[in-house]
XYZ file of C-alpha atoms in Angstrom:
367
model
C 28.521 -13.680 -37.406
C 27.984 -12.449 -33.799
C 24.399 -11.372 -32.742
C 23.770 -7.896 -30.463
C 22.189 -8.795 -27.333
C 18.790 -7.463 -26.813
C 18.168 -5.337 -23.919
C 15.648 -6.490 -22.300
C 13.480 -3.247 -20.385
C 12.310 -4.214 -17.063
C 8.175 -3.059 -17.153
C 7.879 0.037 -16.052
C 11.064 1.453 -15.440
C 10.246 4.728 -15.927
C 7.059 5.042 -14.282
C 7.542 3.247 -11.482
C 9.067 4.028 -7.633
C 10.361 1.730 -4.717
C 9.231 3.295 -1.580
C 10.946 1.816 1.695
C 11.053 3.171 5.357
C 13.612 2.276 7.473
C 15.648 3.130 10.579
C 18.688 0.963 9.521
C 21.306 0.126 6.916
C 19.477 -1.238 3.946
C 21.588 -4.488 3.189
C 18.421 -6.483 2.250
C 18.738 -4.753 -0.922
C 21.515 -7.422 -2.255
C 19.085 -9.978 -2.341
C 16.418 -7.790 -4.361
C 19.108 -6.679 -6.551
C 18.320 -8.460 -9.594
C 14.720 -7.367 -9.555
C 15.270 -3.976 -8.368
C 18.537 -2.244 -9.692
C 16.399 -1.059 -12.169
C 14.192 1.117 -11.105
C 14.181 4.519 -8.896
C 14.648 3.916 -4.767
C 12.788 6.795 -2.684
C 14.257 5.652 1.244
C 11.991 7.725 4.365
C 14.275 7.455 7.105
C 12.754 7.489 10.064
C 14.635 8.331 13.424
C 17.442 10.330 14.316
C 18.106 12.426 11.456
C 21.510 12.144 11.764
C 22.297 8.739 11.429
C 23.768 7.732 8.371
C 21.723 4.662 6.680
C 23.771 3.008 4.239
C 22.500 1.775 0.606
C 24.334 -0.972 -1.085
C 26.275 0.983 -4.384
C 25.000 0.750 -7.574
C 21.417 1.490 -6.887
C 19.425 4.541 -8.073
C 17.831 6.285 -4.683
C 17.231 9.296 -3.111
C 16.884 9.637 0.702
C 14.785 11.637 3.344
C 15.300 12.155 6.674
C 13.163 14.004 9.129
C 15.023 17.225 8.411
C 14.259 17.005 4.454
C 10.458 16.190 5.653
C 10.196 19.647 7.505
C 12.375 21.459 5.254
C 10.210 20.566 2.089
C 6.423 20.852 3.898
C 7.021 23.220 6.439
C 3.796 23.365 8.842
C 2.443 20.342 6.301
C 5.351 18.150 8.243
C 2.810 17.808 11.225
C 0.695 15.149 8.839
C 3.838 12.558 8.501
C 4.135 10.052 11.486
C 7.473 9.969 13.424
C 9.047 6.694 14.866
C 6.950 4.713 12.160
C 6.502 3.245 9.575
C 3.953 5.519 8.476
C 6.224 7.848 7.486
C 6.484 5.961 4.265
C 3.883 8.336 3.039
C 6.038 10.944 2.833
C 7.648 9.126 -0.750
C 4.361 8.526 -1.750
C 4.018 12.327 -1.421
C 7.167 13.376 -3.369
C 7.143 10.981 -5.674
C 6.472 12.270 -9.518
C 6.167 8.414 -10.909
C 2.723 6.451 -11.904
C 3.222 3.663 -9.883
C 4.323 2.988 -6.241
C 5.597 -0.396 -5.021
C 6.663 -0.041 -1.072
C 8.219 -2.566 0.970
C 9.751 -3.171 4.455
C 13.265 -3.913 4.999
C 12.621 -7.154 6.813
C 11.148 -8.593 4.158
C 13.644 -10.801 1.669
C 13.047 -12.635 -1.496
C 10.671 -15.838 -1.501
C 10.357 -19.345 -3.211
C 7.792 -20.421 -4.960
C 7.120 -24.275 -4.421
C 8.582 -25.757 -7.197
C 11.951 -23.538 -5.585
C 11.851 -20.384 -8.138
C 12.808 -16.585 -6.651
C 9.813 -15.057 -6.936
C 9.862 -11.698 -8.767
C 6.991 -9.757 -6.450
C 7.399 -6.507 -8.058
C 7.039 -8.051 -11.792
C 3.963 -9.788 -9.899
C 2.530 -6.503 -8.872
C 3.079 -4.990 -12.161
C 0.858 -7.305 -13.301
C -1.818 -7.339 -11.242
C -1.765 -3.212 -11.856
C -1.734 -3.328 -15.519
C -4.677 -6.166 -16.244
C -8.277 -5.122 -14.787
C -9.888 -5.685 -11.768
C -13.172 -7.422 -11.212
C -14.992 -6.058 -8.578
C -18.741 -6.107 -9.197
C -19.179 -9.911 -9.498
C -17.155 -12.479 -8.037
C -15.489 -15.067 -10.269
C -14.644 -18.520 -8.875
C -11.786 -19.060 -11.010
C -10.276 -15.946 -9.027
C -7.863 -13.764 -11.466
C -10.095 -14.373 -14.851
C -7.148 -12.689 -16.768
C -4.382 -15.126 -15.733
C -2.388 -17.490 -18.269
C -4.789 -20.522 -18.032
C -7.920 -19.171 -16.504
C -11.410 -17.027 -17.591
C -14.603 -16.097 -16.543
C -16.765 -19.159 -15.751
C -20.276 -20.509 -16.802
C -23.120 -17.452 -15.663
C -20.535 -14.750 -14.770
C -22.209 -11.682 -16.936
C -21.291 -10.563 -20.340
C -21.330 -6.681 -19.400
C -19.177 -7.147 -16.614
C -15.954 -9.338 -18.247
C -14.276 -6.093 -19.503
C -13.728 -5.501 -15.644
C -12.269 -2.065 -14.114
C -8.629 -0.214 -13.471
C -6.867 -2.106 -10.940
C -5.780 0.408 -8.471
C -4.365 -1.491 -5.717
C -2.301 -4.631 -5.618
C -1.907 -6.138 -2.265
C 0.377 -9.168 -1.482
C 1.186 -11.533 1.293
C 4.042 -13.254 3.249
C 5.407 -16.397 3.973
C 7.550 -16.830 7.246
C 6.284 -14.921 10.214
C 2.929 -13.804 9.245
C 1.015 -10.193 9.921
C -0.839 -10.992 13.088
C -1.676 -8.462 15.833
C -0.396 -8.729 19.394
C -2.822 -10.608 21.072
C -2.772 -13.343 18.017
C 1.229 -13.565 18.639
C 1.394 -13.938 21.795
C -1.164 -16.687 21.390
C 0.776 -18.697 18.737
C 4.818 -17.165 18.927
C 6.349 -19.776 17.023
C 3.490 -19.629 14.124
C 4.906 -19.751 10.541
C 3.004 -19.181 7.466
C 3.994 -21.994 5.169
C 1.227 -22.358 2.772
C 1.450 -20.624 -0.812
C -1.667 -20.045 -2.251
C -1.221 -19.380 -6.019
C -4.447 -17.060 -6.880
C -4.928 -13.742 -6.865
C -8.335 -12.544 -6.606
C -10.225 -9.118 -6.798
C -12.015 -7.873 -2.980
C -15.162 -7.212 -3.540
C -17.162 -3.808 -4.156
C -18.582 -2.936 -0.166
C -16.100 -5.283 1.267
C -13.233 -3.892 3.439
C -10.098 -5.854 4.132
C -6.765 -5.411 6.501
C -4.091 -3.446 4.430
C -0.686 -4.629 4.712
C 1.966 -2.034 4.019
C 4.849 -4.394 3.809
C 4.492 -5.661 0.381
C 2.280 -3.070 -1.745
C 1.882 -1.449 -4.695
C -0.463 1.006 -6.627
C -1.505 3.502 -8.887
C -0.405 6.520 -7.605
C -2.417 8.828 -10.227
C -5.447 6.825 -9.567
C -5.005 6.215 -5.531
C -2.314 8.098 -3.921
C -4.244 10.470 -2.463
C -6.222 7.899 -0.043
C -2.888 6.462 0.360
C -2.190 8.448 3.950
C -0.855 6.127 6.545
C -2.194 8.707 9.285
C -0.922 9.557 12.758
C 0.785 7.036 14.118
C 4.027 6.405 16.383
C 5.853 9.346 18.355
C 3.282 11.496 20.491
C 0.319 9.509 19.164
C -1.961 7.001 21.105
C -1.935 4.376 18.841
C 0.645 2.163 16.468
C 0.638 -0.510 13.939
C -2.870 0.854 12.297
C -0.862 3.060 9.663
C -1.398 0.845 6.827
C -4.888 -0.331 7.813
C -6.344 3.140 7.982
C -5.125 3.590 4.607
C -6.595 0.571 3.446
C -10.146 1.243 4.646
C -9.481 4.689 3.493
C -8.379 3.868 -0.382
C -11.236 0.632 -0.365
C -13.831 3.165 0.338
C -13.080 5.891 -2.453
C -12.024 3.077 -4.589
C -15.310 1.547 -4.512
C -16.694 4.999 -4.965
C -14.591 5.506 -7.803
C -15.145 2.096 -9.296
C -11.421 1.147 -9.302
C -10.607 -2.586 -8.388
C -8.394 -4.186 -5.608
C -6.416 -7.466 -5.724
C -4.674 -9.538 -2.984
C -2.769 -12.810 -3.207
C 0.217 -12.726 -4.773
C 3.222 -12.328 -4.708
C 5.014 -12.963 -1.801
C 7.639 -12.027 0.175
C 9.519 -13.876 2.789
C 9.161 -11.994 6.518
C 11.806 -12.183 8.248
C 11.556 -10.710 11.380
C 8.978 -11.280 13.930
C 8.295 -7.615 15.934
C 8.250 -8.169 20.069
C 4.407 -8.644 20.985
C 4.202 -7.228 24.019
C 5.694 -3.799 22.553
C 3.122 -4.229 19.517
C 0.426 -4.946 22.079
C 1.381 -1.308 24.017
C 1.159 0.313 20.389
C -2.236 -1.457 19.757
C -4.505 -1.880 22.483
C -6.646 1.173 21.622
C -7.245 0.758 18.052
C -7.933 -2.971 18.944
C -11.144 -1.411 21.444
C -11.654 1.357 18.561
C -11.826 -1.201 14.993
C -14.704 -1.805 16.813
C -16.562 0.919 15.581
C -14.411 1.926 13.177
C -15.117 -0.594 10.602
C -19.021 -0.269 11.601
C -18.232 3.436 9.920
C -16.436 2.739 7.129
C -19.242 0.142 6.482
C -21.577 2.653 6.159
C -19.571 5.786 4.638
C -21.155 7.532 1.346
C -19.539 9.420 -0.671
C -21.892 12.142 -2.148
C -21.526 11.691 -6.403
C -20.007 15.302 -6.592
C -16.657 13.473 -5.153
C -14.832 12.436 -8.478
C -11.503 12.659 -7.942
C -9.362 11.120 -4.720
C -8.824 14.484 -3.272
C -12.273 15.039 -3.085
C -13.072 11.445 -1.819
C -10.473 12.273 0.995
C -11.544 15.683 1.906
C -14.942 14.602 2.502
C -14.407 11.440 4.385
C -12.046 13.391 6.807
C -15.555 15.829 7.567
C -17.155 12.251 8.146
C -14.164 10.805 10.398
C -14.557 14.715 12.882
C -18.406 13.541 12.876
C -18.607 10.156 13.185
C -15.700 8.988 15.071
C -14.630 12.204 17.134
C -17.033 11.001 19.687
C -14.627 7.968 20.053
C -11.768 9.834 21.079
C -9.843 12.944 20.785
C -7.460 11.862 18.086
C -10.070 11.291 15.598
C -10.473 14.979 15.193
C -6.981 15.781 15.048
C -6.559 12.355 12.455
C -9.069 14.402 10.437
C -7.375 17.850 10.628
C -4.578 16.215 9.203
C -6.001 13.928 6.712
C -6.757 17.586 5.181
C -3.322 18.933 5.587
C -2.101 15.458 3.685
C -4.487 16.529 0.520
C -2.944 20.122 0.972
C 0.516 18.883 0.588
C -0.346 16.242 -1.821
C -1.861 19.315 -4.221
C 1.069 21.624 -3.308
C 3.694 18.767 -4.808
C 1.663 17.422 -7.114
C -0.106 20.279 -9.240
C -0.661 18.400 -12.367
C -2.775 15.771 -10.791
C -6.228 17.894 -10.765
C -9.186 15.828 -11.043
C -9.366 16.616 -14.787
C -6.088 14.405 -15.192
C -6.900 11.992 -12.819
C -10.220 11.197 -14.425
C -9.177 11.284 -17.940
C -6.553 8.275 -16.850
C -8.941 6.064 -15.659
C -11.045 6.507 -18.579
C -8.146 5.435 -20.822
C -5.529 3.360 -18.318
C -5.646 -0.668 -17.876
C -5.016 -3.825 -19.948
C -6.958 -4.989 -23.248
C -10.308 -6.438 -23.095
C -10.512 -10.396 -22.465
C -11.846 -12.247 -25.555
């Protein structure tokens, strides 16, 4: 007697979307097939508008193109980035799913060293859906991994840990450096795996990647602007990292966790320094005092949802950084125009809604 075969349901599937930005055909998709057939593609295509990018058949996507980006915001376009990857925001924006995992299109499937594919999104999942630790540091790093816990003196109170909101993983190949670091070591590879993933810290800031990233879109997506970056602005290559400090900040407010460490992805493609150094030099002068700030941002207690996080760090980005340059006020103007067109899409996500998920949303308690 013959036995049915059991479906097995990818994690997820129906609450979670694959953002990618790109500017070419998206054949990097055949090697991600396996782990990604499954779920729901959103592609920003950045670039001529009328290029045709094509997607391997048999995947579930929808596609937007600069056209679709003004059609659908109107004046609101002005916040997405052109000729960058910013403009991955844009899914972020019109997506209507839980979760968010974005990737580049340089960026293929790695091996884990005993030779496995590594499954990064069912990685990410993971770190999403167990808690977050960010209020005491545990030396065993992930304390709700298969084989690990909380160690000698780490406190009882703490151990039921917090909503991971952010899930943050790496690369092995050609690693993220900046300009200057690249054109110091071109032919540096990243060959060491690290297998831990560990919670960042409550007050500590850290370099966002964009290239291999998910999170909790209820929870985060409204930090999760990647600014003003690429045509007709000064600077380049920040996108991600002004997010980053952005979501760290109001997460910490919030008391949401973030991981980093696994998975990882190979990367592929190593971009040409000296045009990265162009796109860069002024936000290399500016970090300067742009971490000092987001060091020492405060979010006044009335701020309980991520819109309201947002709206008032973009007040304290005109004050405290419009003195640096120019930009920084218009950054701010349309940090607020990003929360406009987040609220116009995305009604349902008041701060009633938001709130009552994190109250409820994360992985059992560890025993």
């Amino acid at each position: 007697m013959s036995v049915p075969a059991t479906t097995v349901i990818p994690p997820l599937a129906d609450e979670l979307d694959i953002v990618i930005p790109t500017i070419r055909n998206l054949d990097f998709l055949e090697q991600w097939r396996s782990f990604f057939q499954p779920y729901h593609l959103i592609i920003v295509q950045d670039g001529d508008p009328t290029k045709t990018i094509r997607v391997p058949e048999g995947f579930d996507y929808e596609l937007y193109n600069r056209n679709d980006i003004n059609r659908i915001l109107g004046p609101k376009a002005s916040c997405i980035s052109f000729k960058d990857s910013a403009c991955r925001c844009f899914g972020f924006l019109v997506s209507k799913k839980k979760y968010i995992f974005t990737i580049d299109d340089d960026c293929f499937v790695a091996k884990d060293p005993s030779g496995q594919e590594i499954n990064a999104l069912a990685q990410h999942i993971h770190n999403l859906l167990t808690p977050a630790t960010p209020f005491f540091f545990n030396t065993l790093y992930d304390p709700y991994r298969e084989g690990a816990d909380f160690v000698r003196g780490y406190p009882f109170s703490l151990r039921e840990g917090v909503t991971t909101a952010i899930s943050h993983g790496l690369w092995l190949n050609i690693p993220d450096y900046d300009a200057p670091t690249q054109l110091v070591k071109p032919l540096e590879r990243n060959t060491r795996y690290v297998d831990a993933v560990m919670t960042i810290p409550k007050g500590t800031l850290f370099p966002m990647c964009g290239m291999n990233l998910g999170f909790h879109r209820e929870l985060i997506g409204p930090a999760m602007y990647f600014g003003l970056m690429g045509d007709g602005q000064p600077i380049g290559r920040y996108d991600d990292m002004w997010a980053g400090w952005c979501a760290k900040v109001i997460c910490d407010h919030l008391g949401l966790g973030v991981k980093t460490g696994l998975p990882y992805i190979w990367h592929s493609k190593a971009s040409n320094p000296f045009v990265n150094l162009k796109k860069e030099y002024k936000g290399i002068y500016w970090q300067e005092e742009i971490i000092p700030f987001f060091q020492s941002v405060v979010l006044p207690k009335e701020c309980t949802t991520p819109q309201k996080c947002y709206v008032e760090l973009s007040k304290l980005v005109k004050e405290k950084l419009g003195s640096v340059d120019p930009y920084f006020e218009k950054l701010s103007g349309e940090m607020v125009t990003w929360i406009d067109a987040w609220n116009e899409l995305n009604p349902s996500t008041d701060g009633t809604e938001v709130a009552a998920v994190k109250k409820t949303d994360g992985a059992p308690k560890k025993k």
